[in-house]
CSV table of C-alpha atoms in Angstrom, one decimal:
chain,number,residue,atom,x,y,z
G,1,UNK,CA,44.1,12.0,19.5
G,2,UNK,CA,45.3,12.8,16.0
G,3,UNK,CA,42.9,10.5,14.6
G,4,UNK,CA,40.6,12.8,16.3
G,5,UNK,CA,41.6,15.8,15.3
G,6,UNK,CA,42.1,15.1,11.9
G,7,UNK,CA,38.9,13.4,11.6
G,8,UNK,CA,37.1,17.3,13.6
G,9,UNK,CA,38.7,19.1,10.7
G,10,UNK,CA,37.8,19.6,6.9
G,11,UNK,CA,39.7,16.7,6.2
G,12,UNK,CA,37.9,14.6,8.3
G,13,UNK,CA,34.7,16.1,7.3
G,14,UNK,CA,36.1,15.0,3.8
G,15,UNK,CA,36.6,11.2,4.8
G,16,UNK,CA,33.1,11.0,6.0
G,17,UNK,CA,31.9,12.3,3.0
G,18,UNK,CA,34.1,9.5,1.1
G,19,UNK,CA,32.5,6.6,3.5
G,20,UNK,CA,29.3,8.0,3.1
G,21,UNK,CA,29.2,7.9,-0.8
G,22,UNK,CA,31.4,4.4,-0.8
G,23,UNK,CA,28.3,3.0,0.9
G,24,UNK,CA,25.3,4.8,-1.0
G,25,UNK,CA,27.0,3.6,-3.9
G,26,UNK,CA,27.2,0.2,-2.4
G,27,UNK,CA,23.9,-0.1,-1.6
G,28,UNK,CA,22.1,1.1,-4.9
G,29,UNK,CA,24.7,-0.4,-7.0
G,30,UNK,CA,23.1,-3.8,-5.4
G,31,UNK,CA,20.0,-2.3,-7.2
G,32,UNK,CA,21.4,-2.4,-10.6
G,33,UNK,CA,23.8,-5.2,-10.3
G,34,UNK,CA,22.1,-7.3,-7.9
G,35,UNK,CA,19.2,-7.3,-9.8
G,36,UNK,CA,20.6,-8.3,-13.0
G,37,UNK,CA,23.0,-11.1,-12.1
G,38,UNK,CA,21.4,-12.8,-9.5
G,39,UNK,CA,17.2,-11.7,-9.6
G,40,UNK,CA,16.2,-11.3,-12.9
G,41,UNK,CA,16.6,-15.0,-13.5
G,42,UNK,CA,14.5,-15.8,-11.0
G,43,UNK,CA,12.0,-13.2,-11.9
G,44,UNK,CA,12.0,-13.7,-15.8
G,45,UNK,CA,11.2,-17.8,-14.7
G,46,UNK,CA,8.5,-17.4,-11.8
G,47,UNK,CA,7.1,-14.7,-14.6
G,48,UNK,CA,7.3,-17.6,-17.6
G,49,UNK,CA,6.3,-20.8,-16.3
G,50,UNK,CA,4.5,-20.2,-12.6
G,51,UNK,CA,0.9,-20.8,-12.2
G,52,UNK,CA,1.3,-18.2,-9.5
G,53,UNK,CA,4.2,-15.6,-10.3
G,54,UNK,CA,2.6,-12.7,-7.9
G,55,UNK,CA,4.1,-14.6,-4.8
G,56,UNK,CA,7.0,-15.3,-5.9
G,57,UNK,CA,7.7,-11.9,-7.3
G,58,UNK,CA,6.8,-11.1,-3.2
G,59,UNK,CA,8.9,-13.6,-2.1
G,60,UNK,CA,11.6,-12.3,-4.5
G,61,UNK,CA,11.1,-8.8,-3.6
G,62,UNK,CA,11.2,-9.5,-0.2
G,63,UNK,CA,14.6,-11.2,-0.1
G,64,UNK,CA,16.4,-8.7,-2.4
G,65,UNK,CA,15.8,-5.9,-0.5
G,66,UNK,CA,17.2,-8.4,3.0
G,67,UNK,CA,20.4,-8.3,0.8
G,68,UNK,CA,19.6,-5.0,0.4
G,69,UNK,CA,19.9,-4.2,4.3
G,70,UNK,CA,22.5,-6.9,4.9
G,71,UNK,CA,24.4,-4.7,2.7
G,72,UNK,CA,24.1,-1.6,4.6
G,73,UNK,CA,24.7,-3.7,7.5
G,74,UNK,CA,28.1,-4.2,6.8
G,75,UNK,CA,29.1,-1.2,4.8
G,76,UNK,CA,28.0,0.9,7.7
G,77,UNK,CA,28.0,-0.5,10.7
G,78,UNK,CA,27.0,2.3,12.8
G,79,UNK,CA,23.5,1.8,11.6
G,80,UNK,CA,21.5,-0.6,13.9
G,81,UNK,CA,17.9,-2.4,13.1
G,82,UNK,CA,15.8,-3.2,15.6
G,83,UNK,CA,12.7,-5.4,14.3
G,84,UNK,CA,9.4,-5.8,17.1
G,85,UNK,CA,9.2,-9.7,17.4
G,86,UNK,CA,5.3,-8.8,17.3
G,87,UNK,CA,6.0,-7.3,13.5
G,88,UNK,CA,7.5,-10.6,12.2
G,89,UNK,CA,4.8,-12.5,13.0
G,90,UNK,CA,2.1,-10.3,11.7
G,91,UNK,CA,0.0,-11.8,8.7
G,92,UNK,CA,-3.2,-11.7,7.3
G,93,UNK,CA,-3.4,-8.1,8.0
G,94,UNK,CA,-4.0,-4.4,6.9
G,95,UNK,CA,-0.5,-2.8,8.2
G,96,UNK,CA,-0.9,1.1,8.6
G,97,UNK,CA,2.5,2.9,9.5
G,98,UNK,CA,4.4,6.4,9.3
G,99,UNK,CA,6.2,7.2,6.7
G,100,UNK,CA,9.8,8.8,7.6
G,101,UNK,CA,12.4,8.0,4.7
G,102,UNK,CA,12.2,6.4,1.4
G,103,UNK,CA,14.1,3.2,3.3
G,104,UNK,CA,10.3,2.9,4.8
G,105,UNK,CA,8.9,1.0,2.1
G,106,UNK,CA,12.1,-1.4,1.7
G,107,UNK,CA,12.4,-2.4,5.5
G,108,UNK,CA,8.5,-3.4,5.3
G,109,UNK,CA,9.3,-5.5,2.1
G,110,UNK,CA,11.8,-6.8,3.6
G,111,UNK,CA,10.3,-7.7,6.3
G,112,UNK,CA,7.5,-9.1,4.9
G,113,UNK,CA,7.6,-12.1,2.5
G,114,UNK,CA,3.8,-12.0,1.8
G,115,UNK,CA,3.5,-8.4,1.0
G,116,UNK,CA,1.3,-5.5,-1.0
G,117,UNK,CA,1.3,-2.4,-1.0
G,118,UNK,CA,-0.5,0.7,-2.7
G,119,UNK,CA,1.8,2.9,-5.2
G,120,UNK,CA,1.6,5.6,-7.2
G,121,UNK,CA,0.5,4.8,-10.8
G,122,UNK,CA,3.1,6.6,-12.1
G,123,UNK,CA,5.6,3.8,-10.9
G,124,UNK,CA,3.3,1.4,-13.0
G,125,UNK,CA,5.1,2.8,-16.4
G,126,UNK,CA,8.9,2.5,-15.1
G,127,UNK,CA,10.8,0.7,-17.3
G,128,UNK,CA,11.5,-3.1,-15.3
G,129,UNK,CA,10.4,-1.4,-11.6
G,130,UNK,CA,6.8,-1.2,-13.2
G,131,UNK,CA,6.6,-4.6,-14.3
G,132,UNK,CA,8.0,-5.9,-10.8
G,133,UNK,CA,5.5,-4.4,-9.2
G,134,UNK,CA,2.6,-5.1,-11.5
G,135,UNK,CA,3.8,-8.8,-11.3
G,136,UNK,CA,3.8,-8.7,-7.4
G,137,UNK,CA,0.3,-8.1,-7.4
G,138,UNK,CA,0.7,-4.4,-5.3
G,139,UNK,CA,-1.8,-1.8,-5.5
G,140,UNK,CA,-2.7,1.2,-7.7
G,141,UNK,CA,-2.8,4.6,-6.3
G,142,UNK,CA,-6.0,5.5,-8.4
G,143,UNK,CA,-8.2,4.1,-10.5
G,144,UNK,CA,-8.3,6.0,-14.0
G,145,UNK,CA,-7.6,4.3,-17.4
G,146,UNK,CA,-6.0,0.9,-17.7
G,147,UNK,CA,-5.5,1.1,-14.0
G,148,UNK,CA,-9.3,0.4,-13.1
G,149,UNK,CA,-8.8,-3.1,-14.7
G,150,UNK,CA,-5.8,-3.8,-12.2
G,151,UNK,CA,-7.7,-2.3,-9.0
G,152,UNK,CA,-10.6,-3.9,-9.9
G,153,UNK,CA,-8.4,-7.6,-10.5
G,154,UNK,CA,-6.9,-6.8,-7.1
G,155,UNK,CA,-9.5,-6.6,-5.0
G,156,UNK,CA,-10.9,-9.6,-6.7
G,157,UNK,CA,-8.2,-11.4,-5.0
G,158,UNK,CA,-7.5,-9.6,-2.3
G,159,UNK,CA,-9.7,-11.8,0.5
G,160,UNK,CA,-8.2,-15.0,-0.5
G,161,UNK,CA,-4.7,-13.0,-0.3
G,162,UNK,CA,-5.4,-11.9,3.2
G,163,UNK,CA,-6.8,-15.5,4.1
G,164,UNK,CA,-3.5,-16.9,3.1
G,165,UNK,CA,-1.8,-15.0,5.2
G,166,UNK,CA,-0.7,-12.1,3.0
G,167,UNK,CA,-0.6,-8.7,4.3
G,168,UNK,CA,-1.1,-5.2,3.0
G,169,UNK,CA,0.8,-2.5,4.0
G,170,UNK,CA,0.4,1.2,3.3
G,171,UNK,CA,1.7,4.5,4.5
G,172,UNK,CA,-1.5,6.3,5.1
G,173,UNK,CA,-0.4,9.9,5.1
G,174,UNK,CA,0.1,8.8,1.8
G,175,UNK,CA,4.0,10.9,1.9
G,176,UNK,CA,6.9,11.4,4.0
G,177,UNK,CA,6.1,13.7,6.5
G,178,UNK,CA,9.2,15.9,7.3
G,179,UNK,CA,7.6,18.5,10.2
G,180,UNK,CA,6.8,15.5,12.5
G,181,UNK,CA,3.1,15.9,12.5
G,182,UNK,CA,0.3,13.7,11.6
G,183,UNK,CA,-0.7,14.1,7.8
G,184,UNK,CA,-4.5,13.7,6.7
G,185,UNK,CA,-4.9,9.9,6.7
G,186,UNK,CA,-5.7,8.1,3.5
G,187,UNK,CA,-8.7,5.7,3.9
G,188,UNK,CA,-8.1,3.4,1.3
G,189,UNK,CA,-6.9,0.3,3.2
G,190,UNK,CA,-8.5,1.0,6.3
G,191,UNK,CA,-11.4,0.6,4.0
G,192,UNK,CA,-9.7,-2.8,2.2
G,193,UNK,CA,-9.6,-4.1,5.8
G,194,UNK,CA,-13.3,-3.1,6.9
G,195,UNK,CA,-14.5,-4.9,3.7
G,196,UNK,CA,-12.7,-8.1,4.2
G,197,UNK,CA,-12.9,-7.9,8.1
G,198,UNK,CA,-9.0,-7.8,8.5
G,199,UNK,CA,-6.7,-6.9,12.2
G,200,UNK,CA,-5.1,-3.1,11.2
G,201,UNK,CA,-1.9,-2.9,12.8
G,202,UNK,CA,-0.2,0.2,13.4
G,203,UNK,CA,3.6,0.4,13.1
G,204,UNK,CA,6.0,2.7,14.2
G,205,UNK,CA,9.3,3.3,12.3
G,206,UNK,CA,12.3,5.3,14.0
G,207,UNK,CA,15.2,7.3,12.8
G,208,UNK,CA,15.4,5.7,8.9
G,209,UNK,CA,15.5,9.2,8.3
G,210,UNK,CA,18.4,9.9,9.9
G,211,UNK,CA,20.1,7.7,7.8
G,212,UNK,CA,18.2,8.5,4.6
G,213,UNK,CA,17.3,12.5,5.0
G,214,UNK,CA,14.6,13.4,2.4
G,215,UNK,CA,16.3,15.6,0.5
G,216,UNK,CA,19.6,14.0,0.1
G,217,UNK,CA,21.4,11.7,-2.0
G,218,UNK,CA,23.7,10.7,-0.2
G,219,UNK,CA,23.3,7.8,3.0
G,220,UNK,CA,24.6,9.7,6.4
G,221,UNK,CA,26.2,6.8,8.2
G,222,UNK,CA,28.9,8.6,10.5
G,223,UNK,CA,26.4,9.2,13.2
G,224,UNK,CA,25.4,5.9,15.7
G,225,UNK,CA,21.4,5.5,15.0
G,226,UNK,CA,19.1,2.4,15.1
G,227,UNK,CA,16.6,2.2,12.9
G,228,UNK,CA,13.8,0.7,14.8
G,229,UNK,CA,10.1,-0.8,13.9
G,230,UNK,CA,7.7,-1.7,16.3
G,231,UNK,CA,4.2,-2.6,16.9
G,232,UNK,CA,2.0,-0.1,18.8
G,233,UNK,CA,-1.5,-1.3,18.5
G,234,UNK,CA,-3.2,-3.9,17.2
G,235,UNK,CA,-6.9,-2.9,16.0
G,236,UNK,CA,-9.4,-5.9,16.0
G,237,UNK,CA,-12.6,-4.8,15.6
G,238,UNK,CA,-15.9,-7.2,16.6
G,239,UNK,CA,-16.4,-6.8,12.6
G,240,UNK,CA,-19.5,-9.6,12.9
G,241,UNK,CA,-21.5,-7.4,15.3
G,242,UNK,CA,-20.3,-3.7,16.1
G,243,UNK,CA,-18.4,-3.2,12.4
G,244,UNK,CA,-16.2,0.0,12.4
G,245,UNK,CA,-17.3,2.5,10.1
G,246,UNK,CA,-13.5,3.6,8.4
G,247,UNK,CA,-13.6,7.4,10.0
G,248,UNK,CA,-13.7,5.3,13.2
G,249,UNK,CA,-10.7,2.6,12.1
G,250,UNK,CA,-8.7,6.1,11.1
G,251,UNK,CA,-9.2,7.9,14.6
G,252,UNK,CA,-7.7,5.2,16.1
G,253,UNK,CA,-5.1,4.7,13.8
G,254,UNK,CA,-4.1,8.5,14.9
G,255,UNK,CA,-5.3,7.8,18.4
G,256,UNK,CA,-2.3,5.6,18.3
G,257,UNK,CA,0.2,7.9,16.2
G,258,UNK,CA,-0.6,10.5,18.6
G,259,UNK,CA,0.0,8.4,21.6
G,260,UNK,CA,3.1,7.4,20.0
G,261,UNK,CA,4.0,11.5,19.4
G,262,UNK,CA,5.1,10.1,15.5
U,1,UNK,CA,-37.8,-3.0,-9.5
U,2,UNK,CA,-38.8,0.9,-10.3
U,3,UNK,CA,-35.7,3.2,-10.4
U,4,UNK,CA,-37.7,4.3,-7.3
U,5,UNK,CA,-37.2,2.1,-5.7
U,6,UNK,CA,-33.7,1.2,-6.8
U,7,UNK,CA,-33.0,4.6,-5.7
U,8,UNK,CA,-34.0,4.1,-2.0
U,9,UNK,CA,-32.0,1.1,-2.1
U,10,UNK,CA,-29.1,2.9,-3.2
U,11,UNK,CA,-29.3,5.8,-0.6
U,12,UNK,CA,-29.7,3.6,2.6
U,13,UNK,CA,-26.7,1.9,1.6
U,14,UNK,CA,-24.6,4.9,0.8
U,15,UNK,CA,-26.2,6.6,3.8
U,16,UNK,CA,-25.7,3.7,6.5
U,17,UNK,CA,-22.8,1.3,5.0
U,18,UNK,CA,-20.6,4.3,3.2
U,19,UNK,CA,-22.2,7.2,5.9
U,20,UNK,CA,-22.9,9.8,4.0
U,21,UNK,CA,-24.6,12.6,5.2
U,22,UNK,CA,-27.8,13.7,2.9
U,23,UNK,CA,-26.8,12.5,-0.1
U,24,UNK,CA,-28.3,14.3,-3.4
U,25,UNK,CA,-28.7,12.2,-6.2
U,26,UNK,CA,-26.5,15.2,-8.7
U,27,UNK,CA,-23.6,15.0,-6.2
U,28,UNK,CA,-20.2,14.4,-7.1
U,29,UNK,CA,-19.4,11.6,-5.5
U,30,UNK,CA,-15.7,11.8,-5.1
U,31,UNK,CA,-15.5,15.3,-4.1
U,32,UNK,CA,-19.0,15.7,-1.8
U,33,UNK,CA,-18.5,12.4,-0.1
U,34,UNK,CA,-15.2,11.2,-0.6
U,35,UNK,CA,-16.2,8.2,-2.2
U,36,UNK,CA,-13.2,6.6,-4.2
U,37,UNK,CA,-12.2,3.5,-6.1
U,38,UNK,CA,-12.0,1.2,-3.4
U,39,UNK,CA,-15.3,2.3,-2.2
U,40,UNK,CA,-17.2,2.0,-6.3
U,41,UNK,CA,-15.8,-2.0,-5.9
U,42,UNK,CA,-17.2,-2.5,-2.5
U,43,UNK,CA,-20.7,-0.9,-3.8
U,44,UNK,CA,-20.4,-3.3,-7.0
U,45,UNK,CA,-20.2,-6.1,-4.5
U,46,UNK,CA,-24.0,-4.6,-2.7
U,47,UNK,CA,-25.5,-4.1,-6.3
U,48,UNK,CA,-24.4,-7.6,-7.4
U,49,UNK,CA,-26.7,-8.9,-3.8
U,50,UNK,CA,-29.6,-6.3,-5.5
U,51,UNK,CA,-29.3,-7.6,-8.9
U,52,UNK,CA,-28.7,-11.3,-7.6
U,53,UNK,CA,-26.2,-11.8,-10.7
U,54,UNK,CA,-22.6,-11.5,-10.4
U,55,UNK,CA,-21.2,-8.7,-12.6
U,56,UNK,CA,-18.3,-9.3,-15.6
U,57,UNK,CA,-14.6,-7.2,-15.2
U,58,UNK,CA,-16.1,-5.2,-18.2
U,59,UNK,CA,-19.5,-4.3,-16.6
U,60,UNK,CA,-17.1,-3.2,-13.0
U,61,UNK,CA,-14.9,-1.6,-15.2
U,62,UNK,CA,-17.7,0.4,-16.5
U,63,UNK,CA,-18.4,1.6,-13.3
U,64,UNK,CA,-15.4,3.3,-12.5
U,65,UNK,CA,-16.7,5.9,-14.6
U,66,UNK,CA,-19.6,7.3,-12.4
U,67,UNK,CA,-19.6,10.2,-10.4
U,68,UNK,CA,-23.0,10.5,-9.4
U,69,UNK,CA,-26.2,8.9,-7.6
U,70,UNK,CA,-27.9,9.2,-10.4
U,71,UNK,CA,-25.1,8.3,-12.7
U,72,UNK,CA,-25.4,4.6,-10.3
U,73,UNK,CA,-28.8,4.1,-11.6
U,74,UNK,CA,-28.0,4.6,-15.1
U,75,UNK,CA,-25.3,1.6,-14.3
U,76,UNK,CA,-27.6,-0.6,-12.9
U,77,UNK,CA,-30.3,-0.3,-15.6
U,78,UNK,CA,-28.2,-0.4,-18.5
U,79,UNK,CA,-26.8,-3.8,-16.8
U,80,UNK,CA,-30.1,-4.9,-16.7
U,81,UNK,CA,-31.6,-4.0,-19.8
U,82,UNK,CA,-28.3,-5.5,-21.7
U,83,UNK,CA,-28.2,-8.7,-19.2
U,84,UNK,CA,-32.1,-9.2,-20.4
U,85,UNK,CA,-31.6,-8.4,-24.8
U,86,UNK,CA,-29.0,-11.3,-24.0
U,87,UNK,CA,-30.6,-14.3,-25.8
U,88,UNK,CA,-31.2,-17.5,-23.3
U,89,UNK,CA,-29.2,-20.4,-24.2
U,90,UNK,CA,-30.9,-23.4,-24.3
């Protein structure tokens, strides 16, 4: 009862503010800290001496940000995640989902060891972030300057990627969308997957904002939320003999975003 | 092949496999059609089956600069005419 009262007042409202910056500051201190004493290693080697860095940089990416999570799992354990068995097992795919929080892109890293993604070029010139990602083989946003080189490398690759199981996955209103509608999609990989004939599947992510607000610094993990991410449709065009023009492969990408009410 | 008839080539493929809609051959690409990066690299894939040559990174790379129809069969000719003052090895 005290506990209660206490924790209704400003003093409680203080506390939660406490736990709330003890575990943002747990989480991107893994950022910093994990990085440099237990990935760099790894990254600095698979960058030196492997014939094929970009999937292990994937592979690497993919299990730093599962510390990541595991992380925030225990600092906060009011926050749930829920993973779609049908999302796990999803390769060789074009993955189109809504974008919430900046968590988004982490939990589909995470979740993915095979994984690409488009970004924005100006991410290409951070200082060690850049070079991850250029390593790991992801995507420019455009194509101007020395980035036409990389797009062009890219897509070189990018049906043997897909073949061998890799998947790309984009946010295709291309931002976080705070009013709860539907952005303007972005046709770039629904055009990637019409070119190599690859399955689009359509995710839905739930509540990482609530833990993550746009806006904020600082994690809000005093209320009970589970993030969730599950599969709501599966788009497998007959590519061989009715092929999908991409305005068709976007209507029901938002055919299915509207169903969903994202 | 004329630039005539490189021309019709062009437009049925940007008209049926990129659907646009009465394209002229001074339009700006990007903005009139929508037609972006990923889009010039899956075109450079048709004109290499035209051409029946594959293209180098530097001759793709090239092509990221065009913005119109007519800009495209500029491309394609200058690849030509410099894959043809290439001397033949023997």
């Amino acid at each position: 009862m005290v506990v209660k009262q206490i924790r209704n007042g400003s003093f409680g409202h203080l506390i939660d503010r406490l736990i709330d910056c003890t575990v943002t500051i747990a989480c991107w201190s893994w950022f910093i800290f994990g990085f440099l004493l237990f990935f760099s290693w790894p990254y600095i080697a698979f960058s030196l001496f492997s014939k094929n860095p970009e999937i292990h940089f994937q592979k690497l990416n993919s299990l730093f940000y599962r510390f990541f999570f595991r992380i925030l799992k225990i600092t906060a354990p009011r926050q749930k995640i829920e993973v779609d068995k049908r999302v796990a097992a999803i390769k060789s795919s074009v993955i189109v989902c809504n974008h919430l929080s900046y968590l988004d892109p982490l939990l589909l890293i995470a979740l993915f060891p095979k994984q690409k993604t488009i970004v924005k070029t100006r991410f290409f010139g951070a200082p060690v972030f850049g070079w991850i990602i250029t390593k790991s083989g992801y995507l420019p946003a455009t194509c101007e300057g020395r980035f036409s080189r990389m797009m062009i490398e890219q897509m070189e690759t990018m049906a043997t990627y897909l073949k061998a199981g890799g998947n790309l996955f984009v946010f295709p209103e291309g931002t976080r969308v705070r009013n709860g509608k539907i952005g303007e999609l972005h046709m770039g990989a629904l055009k990637i997957a019409r070119m190599h004939q690859a399955p689009v599947h359509v995710l839905q992510i739930r509540n990482s904002d609530k833990l993550f607000t746009p806006g904020r610094f600082l994690f809000n993990t005093r209320i009970r939320n589970t993030i969730s991410v599950k599969s709501i449709d599966c788009i497998e065009p007959d590519y061989e003999n009715e092929p999908p023009s991409t305005a068709q492969l976007a209507r029901r990408v938002r055919q299915s975003f509207y169903e969903k009410q994202i | 092949m004329t630039r005539d008839e490189l021309k019709d080539k062009i437009l049925t493929i940007l008209t049926e496999d990129f659907e646009f809609e009465k394209p002229g051959l001074n339009d700006n690409l990007r903005n009139d059609h929508g037609f972006d990066s990923i889009d010039a690299i899956e075109l450079l894939g048709k004109i290499e089956i035209i051409l029946d040559f594959s293209l180098t990174r530097d001759e793709k790379e090239k092509a990221m600069e065009i913005r119109t129809i007519n800009d495209i069969l500029d491309y394609i000719e200058g690849i030509v005419q410099s894959r043809n003052k290439q001397p033949t090895s023997v």
